Short mmCIF file of C-alpha atoms and ligand atoms in Angstrom, two decimals:
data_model
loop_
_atom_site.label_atom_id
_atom_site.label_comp_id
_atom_site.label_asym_id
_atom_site.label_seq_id
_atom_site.Cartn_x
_atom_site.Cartn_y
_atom_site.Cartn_z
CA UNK A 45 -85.11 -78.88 132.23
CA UNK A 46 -85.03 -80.74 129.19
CA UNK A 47 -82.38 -79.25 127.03
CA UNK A 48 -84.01 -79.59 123.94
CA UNK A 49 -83.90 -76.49 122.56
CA UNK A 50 -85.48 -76.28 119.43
CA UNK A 51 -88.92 -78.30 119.50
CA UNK A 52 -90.02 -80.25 117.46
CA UNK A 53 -93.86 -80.19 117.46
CA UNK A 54 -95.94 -77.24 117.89
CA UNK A 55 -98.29 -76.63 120.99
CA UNK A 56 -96.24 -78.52 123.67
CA UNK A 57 -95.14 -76.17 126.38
CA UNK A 58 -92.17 -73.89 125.48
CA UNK A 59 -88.43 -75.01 126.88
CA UNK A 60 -87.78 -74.54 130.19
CA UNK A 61 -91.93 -74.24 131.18
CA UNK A 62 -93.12 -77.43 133.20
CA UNK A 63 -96.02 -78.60 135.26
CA UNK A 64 -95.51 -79.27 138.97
CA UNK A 65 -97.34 -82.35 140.52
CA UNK A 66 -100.56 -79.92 141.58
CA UNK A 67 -100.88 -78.96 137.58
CA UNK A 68 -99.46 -75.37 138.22
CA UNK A 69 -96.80 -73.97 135.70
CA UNK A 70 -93.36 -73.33 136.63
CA UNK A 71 -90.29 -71.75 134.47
CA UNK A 72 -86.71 -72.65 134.64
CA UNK A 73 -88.04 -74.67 137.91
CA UNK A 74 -89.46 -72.00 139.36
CA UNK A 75 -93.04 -71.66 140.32
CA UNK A 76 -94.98 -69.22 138.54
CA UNK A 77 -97.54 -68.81 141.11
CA UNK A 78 -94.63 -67.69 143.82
CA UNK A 79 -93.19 -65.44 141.68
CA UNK A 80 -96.66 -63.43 141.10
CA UNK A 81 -96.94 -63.64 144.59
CA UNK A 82 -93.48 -61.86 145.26
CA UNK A 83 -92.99 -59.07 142.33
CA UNK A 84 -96.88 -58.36 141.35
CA UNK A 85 -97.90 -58.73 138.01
CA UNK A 86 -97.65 -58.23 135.43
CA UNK A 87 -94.07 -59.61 135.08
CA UNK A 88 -91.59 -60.50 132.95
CA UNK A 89 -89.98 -63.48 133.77
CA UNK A 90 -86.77 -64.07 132.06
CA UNK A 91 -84.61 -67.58 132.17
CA UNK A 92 -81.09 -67.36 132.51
CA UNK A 93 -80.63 -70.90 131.76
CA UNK A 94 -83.03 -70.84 128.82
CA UNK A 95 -81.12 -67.54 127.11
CA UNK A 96 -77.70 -69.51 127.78
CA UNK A 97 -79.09 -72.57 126.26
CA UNK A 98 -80.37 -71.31 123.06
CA UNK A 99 -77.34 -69.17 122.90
CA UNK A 100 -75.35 -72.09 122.85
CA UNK A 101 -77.21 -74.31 120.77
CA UNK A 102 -76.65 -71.84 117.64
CA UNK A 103 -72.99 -71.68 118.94
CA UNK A 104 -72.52 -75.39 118.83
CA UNK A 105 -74.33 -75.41 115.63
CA UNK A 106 -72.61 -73.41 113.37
CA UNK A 107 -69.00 -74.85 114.57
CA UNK A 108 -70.49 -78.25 113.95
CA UNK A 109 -71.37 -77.22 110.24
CA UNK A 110 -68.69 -74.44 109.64
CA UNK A 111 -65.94 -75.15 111.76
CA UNK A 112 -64.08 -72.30 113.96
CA UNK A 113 -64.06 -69.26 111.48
CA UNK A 114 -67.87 -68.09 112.57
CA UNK A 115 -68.84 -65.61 115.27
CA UNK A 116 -72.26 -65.37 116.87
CA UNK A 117 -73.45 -61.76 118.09
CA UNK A 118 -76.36 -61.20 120.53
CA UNK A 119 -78.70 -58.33 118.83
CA UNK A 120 -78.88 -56.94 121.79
CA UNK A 121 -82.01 -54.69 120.93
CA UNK A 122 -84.22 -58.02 121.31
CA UNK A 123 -83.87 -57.70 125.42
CA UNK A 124 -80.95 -55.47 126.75
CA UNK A 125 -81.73 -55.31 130.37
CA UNK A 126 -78.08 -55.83 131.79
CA UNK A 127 -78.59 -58.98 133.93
CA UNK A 128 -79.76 -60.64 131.16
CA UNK A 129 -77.03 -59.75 128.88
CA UNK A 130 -74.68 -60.60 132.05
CA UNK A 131 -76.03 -64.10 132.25
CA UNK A 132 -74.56 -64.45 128.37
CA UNK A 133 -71.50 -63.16 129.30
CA UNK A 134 -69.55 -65.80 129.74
CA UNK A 135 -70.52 -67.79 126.54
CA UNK A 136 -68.05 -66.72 123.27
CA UNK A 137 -70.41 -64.35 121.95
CA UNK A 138 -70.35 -60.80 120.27
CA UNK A 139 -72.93 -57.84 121.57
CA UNK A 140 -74.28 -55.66 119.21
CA UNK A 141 -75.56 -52.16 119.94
CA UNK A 142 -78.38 -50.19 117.76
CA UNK A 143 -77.23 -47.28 119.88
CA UNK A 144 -75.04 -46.12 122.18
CA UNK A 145 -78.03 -46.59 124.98
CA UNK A 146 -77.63 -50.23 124.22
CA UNK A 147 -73.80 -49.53 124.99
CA UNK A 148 -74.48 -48.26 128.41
CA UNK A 149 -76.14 -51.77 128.71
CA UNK A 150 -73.85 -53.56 128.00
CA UNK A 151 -71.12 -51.77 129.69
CA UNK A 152 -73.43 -52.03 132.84
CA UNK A 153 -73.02 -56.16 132.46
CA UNK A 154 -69.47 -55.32 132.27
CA UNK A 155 -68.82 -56.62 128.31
CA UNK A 156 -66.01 -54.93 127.51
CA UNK A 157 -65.70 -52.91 124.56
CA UNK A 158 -63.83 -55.08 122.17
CA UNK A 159 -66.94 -57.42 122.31
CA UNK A 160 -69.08 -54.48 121.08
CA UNK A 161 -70.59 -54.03 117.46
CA UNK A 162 -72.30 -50.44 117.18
CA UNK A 163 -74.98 -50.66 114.39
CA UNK A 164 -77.65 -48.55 113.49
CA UNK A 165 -79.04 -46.06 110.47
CA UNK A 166 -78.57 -41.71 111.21
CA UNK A 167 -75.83 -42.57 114.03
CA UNK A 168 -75.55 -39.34 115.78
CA UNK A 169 -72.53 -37.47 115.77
CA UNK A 170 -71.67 -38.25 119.33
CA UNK A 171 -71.87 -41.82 118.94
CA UNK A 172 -69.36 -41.59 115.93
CA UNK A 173 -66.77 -39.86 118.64
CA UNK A 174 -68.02 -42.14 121.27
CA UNK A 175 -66.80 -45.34 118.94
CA UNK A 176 -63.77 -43.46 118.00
CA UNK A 177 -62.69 -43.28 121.03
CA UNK A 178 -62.66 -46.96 121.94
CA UNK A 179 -66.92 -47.78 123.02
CA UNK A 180 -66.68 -50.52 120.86
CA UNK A 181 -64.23 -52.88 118.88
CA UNK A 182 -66.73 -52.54 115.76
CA UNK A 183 -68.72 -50.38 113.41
CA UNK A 184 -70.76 -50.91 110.60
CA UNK A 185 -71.30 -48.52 108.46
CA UNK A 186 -75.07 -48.08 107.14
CA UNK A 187 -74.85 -45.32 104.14
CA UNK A 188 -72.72 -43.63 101.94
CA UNK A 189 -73.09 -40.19 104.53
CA UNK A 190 -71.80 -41.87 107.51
CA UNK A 191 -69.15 -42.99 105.52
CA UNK A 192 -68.46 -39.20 104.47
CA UNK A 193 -68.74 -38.53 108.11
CA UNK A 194 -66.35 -41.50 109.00
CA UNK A 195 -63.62 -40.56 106.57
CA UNK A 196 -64.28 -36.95 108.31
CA UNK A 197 -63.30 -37.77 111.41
CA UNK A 198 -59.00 -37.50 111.98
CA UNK A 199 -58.76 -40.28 114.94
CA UNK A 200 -60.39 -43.84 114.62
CA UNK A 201 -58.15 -45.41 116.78
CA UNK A 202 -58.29 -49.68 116.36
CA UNK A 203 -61.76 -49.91 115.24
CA UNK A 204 -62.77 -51.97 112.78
CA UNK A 205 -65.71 -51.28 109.93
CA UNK A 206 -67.90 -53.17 108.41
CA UNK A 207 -70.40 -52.35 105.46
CA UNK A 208 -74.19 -52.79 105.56
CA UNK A 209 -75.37 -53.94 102.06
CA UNK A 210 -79.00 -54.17 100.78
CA UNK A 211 -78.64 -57.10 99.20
CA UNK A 212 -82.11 -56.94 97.10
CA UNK A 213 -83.64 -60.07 99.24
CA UNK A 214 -87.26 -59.81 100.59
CA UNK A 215 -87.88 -62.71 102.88
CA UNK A 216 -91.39 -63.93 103.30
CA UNK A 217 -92.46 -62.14 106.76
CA UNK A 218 -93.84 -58.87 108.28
CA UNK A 219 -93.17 -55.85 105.75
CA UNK A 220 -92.40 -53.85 108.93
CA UNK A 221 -89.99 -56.30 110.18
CA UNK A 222 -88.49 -56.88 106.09
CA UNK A 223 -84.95 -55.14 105.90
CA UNK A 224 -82.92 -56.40 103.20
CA UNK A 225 -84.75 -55.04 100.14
CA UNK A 226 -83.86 -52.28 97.65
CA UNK A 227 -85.01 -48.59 97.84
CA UNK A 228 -86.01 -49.12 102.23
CA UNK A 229 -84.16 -47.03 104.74
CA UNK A 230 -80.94 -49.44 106.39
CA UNK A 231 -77.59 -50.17 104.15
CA UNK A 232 -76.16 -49.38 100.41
CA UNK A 233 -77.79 -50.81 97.63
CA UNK A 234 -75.83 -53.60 96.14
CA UNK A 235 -77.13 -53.81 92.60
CA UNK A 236 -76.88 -50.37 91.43
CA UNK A 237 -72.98 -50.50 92.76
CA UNK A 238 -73.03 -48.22 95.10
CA UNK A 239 -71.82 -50.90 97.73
CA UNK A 240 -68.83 -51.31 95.26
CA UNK A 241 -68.38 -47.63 95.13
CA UNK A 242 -68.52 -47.06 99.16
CA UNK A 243 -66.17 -49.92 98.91
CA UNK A 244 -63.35 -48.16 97.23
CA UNK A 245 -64.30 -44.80 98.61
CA UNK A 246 -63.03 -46.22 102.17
CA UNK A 247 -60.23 -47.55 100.42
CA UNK A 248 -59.12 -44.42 98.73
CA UNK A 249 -59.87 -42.19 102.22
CA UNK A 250 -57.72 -44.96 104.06
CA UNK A 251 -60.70 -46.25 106.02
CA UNK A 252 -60.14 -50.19 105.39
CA UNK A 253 -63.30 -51.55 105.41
CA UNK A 254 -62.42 -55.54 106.98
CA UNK A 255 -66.12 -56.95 106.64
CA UNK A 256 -69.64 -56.66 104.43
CA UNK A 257 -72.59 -56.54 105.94
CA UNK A 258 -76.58 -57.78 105.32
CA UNK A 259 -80.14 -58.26 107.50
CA UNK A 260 -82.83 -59.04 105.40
CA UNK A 261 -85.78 -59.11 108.40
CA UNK A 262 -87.00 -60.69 110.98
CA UNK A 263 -89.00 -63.55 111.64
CA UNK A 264 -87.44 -65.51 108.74
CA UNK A 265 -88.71 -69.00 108.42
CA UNK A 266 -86.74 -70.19 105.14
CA UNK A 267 -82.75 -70.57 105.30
CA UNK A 268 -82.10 -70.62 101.70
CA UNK A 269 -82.13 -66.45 102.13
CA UNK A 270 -79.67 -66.47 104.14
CA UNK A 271 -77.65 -68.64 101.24
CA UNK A 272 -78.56 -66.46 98.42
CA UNK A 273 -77.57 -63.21 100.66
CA UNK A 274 -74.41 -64.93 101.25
CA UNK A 275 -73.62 -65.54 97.84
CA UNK A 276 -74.44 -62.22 96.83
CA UNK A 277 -72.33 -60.92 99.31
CA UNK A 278 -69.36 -63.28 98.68
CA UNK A 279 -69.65 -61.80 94.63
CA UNK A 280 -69.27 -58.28 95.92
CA UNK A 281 -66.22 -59.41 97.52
CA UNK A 282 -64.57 -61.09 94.66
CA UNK A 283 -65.37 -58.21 92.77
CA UNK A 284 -63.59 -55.66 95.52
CA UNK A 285 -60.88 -58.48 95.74
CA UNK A 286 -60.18 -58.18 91.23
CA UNK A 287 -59.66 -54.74 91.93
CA UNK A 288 -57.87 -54.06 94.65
CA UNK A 289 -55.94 -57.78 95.71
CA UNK A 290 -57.48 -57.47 99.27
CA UNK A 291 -60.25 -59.88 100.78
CA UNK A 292 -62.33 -58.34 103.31
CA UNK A 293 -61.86 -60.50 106.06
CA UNK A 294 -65.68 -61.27 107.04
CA UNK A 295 -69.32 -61.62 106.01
CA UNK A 296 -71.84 -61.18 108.14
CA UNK A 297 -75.35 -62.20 107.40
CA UNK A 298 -77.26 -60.71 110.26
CA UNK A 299 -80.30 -61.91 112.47
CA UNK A 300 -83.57 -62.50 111.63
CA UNK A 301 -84.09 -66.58 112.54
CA UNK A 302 -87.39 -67.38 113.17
CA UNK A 303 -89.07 -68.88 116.53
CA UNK A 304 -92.12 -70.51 116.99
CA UNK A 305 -94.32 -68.17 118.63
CA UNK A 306 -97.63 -70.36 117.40
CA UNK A 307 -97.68 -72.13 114.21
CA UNK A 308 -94.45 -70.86 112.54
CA UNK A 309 -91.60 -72.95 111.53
CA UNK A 310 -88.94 -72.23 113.80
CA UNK A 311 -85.39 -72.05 111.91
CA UNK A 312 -83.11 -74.30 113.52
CA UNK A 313 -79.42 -73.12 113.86
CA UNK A 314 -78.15 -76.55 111.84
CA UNK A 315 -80.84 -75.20 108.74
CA UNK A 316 -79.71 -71.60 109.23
CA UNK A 317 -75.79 -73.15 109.32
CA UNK A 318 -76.06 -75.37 106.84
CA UNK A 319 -77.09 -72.92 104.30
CA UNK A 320 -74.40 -70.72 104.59
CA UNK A 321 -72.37 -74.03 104.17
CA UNK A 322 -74.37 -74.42 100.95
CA UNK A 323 -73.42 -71.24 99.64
CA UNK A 324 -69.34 -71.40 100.31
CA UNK A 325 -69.81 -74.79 98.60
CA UNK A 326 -71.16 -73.12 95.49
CA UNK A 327 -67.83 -70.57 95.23
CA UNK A 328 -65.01 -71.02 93.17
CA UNK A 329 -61.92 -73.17 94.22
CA UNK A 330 -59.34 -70.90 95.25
CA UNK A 331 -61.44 -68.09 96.81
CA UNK A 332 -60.27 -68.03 100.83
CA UNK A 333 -63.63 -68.51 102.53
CA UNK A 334 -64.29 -65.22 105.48
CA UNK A 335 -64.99 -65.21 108.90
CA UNK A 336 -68.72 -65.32 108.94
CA UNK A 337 -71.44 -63.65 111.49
CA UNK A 338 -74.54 -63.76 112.55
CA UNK A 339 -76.81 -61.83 114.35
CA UNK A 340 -79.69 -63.24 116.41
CA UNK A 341 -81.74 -61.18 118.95
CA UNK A 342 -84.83 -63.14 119.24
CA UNK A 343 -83.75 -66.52 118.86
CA UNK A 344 -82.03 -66.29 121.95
CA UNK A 345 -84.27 -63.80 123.95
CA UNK A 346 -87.56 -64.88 123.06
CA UNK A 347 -87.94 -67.94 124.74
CA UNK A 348 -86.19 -66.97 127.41
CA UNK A 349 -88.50 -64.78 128.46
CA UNK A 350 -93.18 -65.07 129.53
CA UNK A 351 -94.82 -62.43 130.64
CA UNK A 352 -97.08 -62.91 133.51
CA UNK A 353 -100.70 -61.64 133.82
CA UNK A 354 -103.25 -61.28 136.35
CA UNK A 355 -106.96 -61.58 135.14
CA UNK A 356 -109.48 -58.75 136.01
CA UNK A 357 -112.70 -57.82 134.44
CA UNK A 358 -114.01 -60.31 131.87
CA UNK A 359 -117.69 -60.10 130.16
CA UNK A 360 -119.63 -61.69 127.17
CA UNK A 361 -121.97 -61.10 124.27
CA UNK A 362 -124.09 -64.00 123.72
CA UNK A 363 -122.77 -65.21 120.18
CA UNK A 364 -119.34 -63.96 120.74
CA UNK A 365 -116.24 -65.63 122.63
CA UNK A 366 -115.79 -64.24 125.94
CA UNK A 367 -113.45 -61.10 126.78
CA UNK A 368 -111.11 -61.22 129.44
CA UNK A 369 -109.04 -58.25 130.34
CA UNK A 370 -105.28 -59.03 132.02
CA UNK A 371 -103.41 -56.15 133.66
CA UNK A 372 -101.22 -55.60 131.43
CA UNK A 373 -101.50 -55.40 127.27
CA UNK A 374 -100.01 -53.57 124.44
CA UNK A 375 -98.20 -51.21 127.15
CA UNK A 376 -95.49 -54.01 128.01
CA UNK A 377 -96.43 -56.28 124.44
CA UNK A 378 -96.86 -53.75 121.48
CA UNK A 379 -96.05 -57.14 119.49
CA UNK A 380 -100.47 -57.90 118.34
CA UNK A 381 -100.99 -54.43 118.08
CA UNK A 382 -98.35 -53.59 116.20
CA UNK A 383 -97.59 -56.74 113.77
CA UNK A 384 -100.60 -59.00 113.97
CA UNK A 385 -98.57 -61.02 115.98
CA UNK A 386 -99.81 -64.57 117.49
CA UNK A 387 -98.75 -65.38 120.92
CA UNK A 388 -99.28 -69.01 122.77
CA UNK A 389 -100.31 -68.59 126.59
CA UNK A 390 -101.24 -71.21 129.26
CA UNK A 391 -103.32 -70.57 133.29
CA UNK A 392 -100.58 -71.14 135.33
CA UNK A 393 -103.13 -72.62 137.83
CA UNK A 394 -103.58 -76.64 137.19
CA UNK A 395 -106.96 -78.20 137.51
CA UNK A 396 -109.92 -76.32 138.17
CA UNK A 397 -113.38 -76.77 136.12
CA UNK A 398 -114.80 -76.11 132.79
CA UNK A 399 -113.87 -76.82 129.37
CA UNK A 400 -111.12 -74.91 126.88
CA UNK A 401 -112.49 -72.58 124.52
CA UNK A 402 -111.47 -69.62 121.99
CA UNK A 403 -111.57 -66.31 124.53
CA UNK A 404 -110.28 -63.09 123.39
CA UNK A 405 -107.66 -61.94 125.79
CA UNK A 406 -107.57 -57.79 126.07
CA UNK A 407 -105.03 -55.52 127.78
CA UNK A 408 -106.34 -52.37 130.16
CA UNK A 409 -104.89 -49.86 127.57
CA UNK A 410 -107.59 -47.36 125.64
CA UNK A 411 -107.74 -48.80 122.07
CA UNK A 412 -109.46 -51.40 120.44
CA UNK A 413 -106.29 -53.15 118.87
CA UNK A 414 -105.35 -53.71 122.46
CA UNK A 415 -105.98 -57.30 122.02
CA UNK A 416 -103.17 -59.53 123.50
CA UNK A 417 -104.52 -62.97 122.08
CA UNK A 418 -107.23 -63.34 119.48
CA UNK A 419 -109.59 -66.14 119.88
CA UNK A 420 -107.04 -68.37 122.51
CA UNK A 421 -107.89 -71.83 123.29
CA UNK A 422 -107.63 -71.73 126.40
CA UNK A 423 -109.30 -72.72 130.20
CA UNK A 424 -111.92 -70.44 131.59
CA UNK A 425 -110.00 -67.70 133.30
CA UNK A 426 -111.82 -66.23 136.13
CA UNK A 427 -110.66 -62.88 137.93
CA UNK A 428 -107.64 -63.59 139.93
CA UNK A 429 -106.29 -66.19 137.61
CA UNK A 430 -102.66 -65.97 136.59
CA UNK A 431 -101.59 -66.24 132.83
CA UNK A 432 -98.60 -66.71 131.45
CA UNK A 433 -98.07 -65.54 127.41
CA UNK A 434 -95.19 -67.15 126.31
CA UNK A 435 -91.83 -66.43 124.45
CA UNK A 436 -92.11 -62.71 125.54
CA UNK A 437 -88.75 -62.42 126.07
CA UNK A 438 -87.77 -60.64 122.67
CA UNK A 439 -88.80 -56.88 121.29
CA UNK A 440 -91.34 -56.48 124.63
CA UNK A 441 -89.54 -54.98 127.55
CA UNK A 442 -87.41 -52.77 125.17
CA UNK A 443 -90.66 -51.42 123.03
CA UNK A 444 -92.71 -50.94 126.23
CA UNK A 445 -94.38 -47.92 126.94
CA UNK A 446 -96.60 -45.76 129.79
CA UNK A 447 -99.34 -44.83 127.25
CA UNK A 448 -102.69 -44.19 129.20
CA UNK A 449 -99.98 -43.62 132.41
CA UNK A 450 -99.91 -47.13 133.43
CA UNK A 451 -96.09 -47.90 134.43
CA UNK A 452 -94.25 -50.51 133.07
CA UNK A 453 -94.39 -53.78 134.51
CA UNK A 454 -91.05 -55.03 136.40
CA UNK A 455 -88.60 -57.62 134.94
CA UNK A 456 -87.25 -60.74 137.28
CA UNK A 457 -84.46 -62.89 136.28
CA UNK A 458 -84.22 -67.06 136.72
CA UNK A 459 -81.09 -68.76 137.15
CA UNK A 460 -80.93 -72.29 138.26
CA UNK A 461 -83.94 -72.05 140.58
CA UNK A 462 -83.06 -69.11 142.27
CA UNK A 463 -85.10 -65.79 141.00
CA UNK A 464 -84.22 -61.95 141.76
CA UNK A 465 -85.59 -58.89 140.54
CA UNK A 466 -83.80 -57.23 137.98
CA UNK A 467 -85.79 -54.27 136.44
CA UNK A 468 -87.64 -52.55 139.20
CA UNK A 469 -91.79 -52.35 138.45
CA UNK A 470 -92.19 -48.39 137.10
CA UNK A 471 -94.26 -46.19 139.41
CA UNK A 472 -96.81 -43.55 138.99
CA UNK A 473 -94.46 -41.24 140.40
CA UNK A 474 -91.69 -42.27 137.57
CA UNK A 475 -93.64 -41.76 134.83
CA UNK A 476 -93.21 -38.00 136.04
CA UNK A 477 -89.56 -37.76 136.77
CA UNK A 478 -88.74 -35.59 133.16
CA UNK A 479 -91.43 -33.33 134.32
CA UNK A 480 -91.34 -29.55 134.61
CA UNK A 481 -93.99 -26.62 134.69
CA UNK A 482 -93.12 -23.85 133.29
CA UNK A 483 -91.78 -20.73 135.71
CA UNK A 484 -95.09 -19.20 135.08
CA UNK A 485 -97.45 -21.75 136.27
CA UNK A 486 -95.60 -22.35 139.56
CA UNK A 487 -97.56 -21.29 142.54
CA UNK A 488 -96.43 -18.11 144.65
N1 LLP B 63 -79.08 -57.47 113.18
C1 LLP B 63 -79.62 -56.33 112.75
C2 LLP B 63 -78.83 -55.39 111.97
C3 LLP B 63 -80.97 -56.03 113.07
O1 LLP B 63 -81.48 -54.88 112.66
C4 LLP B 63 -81.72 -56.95 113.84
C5 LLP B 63 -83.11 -56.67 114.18
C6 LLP B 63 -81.09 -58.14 114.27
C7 LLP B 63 -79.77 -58.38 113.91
C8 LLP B 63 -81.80 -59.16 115.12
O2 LLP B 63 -82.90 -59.70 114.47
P1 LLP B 63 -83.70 -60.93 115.16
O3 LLP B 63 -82.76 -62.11 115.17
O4 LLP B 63 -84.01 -60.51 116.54
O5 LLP B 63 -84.89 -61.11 114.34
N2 LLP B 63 -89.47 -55.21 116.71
C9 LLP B 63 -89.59 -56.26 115.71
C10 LLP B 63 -88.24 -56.77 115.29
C11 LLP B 63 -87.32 -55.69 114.77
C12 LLP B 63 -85.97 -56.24 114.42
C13 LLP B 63 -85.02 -55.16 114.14
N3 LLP B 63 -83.71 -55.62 113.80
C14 LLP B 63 -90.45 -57.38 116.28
O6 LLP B 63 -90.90 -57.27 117.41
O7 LLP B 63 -90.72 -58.36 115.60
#
């Protein structure tokens, strides 16, 4: 596989997706074909050595460009099924949790604790104890009530905190997907002060807070944001510093980088490092430069991971592009539906006859929006075909649902041309497992 892992020019086959010498597709060496043929569609397929690969390309990135003080840390909410977050195990990276479900994930890859950052807005009680008592090595604290709660709570034992600021950034992409902007629902607003004030309201309850916090989005194409969040991040901390002597130890400048699902720009790690580099380089001589963090989810996950499709029905209005139904949709890709988003896709079959044109690919769920690819170029697809939609692996498994009772599709993992099932296909019979009646409609 060639390991280059950030392409260069659009509309060549994602990493790690090949053609064999009959023409038909193949991921992380493995053939497509045999792996609908084994599991049933439809199917994610997740690479192994694609997740490691992008993993460690940001990794060797931002040491390149910012030496050894940097941390990376899988957003684990992109794809948490456990074999997949065991197959990054081994590589020097952080986890972090939106939840304490995503905990249990983890713990089921066997990360251990001290590799664990628990985020996430309205934290429940439970998970506050759950942290206390040793779930994870980290914290970071998204409002002024947690905080409350926090400083509430007698026995912390060796965790650390961190802050979530709202920095007042909007970054150019999805408003649903847009996080670090004033007034929305995650972190304390850092122009009015209140960041400042939750600052040295930890202080004064004796909760040290060692690190400040920011995501502006996702799906963020430009990486001077990511400088200008820094930098505003970096003044909140001189300002804490004049006050109180201390420097909180790190700055982390969350997730968000961009891939190319279809004609984005893809943000490389070296742009992403290099404008944090940009913004140390703009602070004062004298200031002692933090640890810094980021975050990525679907940088890593999202090409590691194509779902695979069967094709069923199809018909035509003369005038119109064709529409071809798959078997699966918005059940196991909410992605279209949900954001507008643009997906590329390929036949895994080589070969065959006709010419490419635009085709309208539809899922089997009951609602118009349930369009998987608007107006694809792409071969005639005939019932039977298979079709891969690529760089699936991010926000699909984990948002998938059994609307219309159709069970979610099963998840296999790739690893160096071997291939094993590692989230079992849902049944009918599952969907019903929470299921009661009640006393009085039971039969004699
Ligand atoms: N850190 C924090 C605090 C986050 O909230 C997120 C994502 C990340 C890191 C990782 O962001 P990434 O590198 O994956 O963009 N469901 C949406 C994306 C929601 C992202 C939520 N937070 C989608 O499918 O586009």
């Amino acid at each position: 596989m060639a390991l280059d892992t950030w392409p260069k020019e659009a509309h060549t086959l994602p990493l790690g997706v090949e053609r064999d010498p009959q023409g038909n597709l193949t991921f992380s060496g493995v053939s497509l074909k045999e792996l609908a043929q084994t599991y049933g569609t439809p199917l994610y397929v997740l690479s192994a050595d694609v997740a490691r690969a992008r993993a460690q390309a940001i990794l060797q990135a931002f040491h390149r460009v910012l030496g050894p003080r940097v941390y990376v840390s899988y957003a684990m909410k992109a794809l948490y099924i456990p074999a997949f977050l065991s197959a990054l195990k081994d590589l020097p990276l952080q986890f972090d949790a939106a939840s304490y479900g995503e905990v249990v994930a983890a713990q089921k890859a066997g990360i251990p604790p001290s590799r664990l950052r628990l985020h996430g807005n309205n934290k429940t009680d439970r998970e506050l104890e759950l942290a206390a008592q040793g779930a994870v090595g980290e914290v970071i604290i998204d409002n002024l009530d947690e905080l409350e709660r926090w400083l509430r709570l007698p026995r912390r034992g060796s965790l650390r905190f961190s802050l979530r600021v709202a920095p007042g950034i909007s970054p150019h992409t999805h408003e649903y997907i847009a996080t670090g902007g004033r007034g929305g629902k995650f972190g304390v607003d850092l122009e009015s002060g209140e960041a400042f004030l939750a600052l040295r309201e930890a202080e004064k309850g004796g909760l040290p807070i060692q690190g400040l916090h920011a995501h502006l989005g996702s799906q963020i194409q430009e990486a001077e944001v990511y400088a200008e969040a820094l930098h505003r991040l970096l003044d909140l901390r001189a300002a804490f510093f004049e006050v109180t002597g201390r420097w909180l130890a790190e700055v982390n400048v969350g997730g968000g980088a961009a891939v190319r699902y279809d004609r984005e720009k893809e943000l490389s790690p070296a742009a992403w490092a290099e404008s944090l580099a940009h913004a140390l380089s703009r602070r004062p001589r004298g200031e002692p430069r933090p640890v810094l963090g980021i975050e990525p989810g679907r940088a890593i996950a999202a090409p590691a991971g194509l779902t695979l499709y069967r094709v069923g029905d199809s018909h035509r209005v003369e005038g119109f592009a064709p529409v071809v139904a798959v078997d699966g949709g918005m059940g196991d890709n909410i992605r279209p539906a949900l954001y507008g988003a643009v997906y590329g896709a390929a036949r895994v079959e080589g070969g065959g006859e006709g010419e490419e044109g635009p085709v309208h690919v539809v899922g089997r769920y009951c609602e118009s929006g349930d369009i998987l690819l608007r107006g694809a170029v792409l071969p005639p697809l005939k019932r039977g075909d298979l079709l891969a939609v690529f760089l699936t692996g991010a926000y699909t498994h984990p948002m998938a649902m059994a609307y219309n009772g159709i069970p979610r599709p099963a998840a296999v993992l790739l690893e160096k041309g071997r291939h094993s099932l590692v989230w079992e296909r849902e049944t009918e019979q599952d969907l019903f497992r929470f299921h009661r009646l009640a006393p009085w409609q039971e039969g004699p």
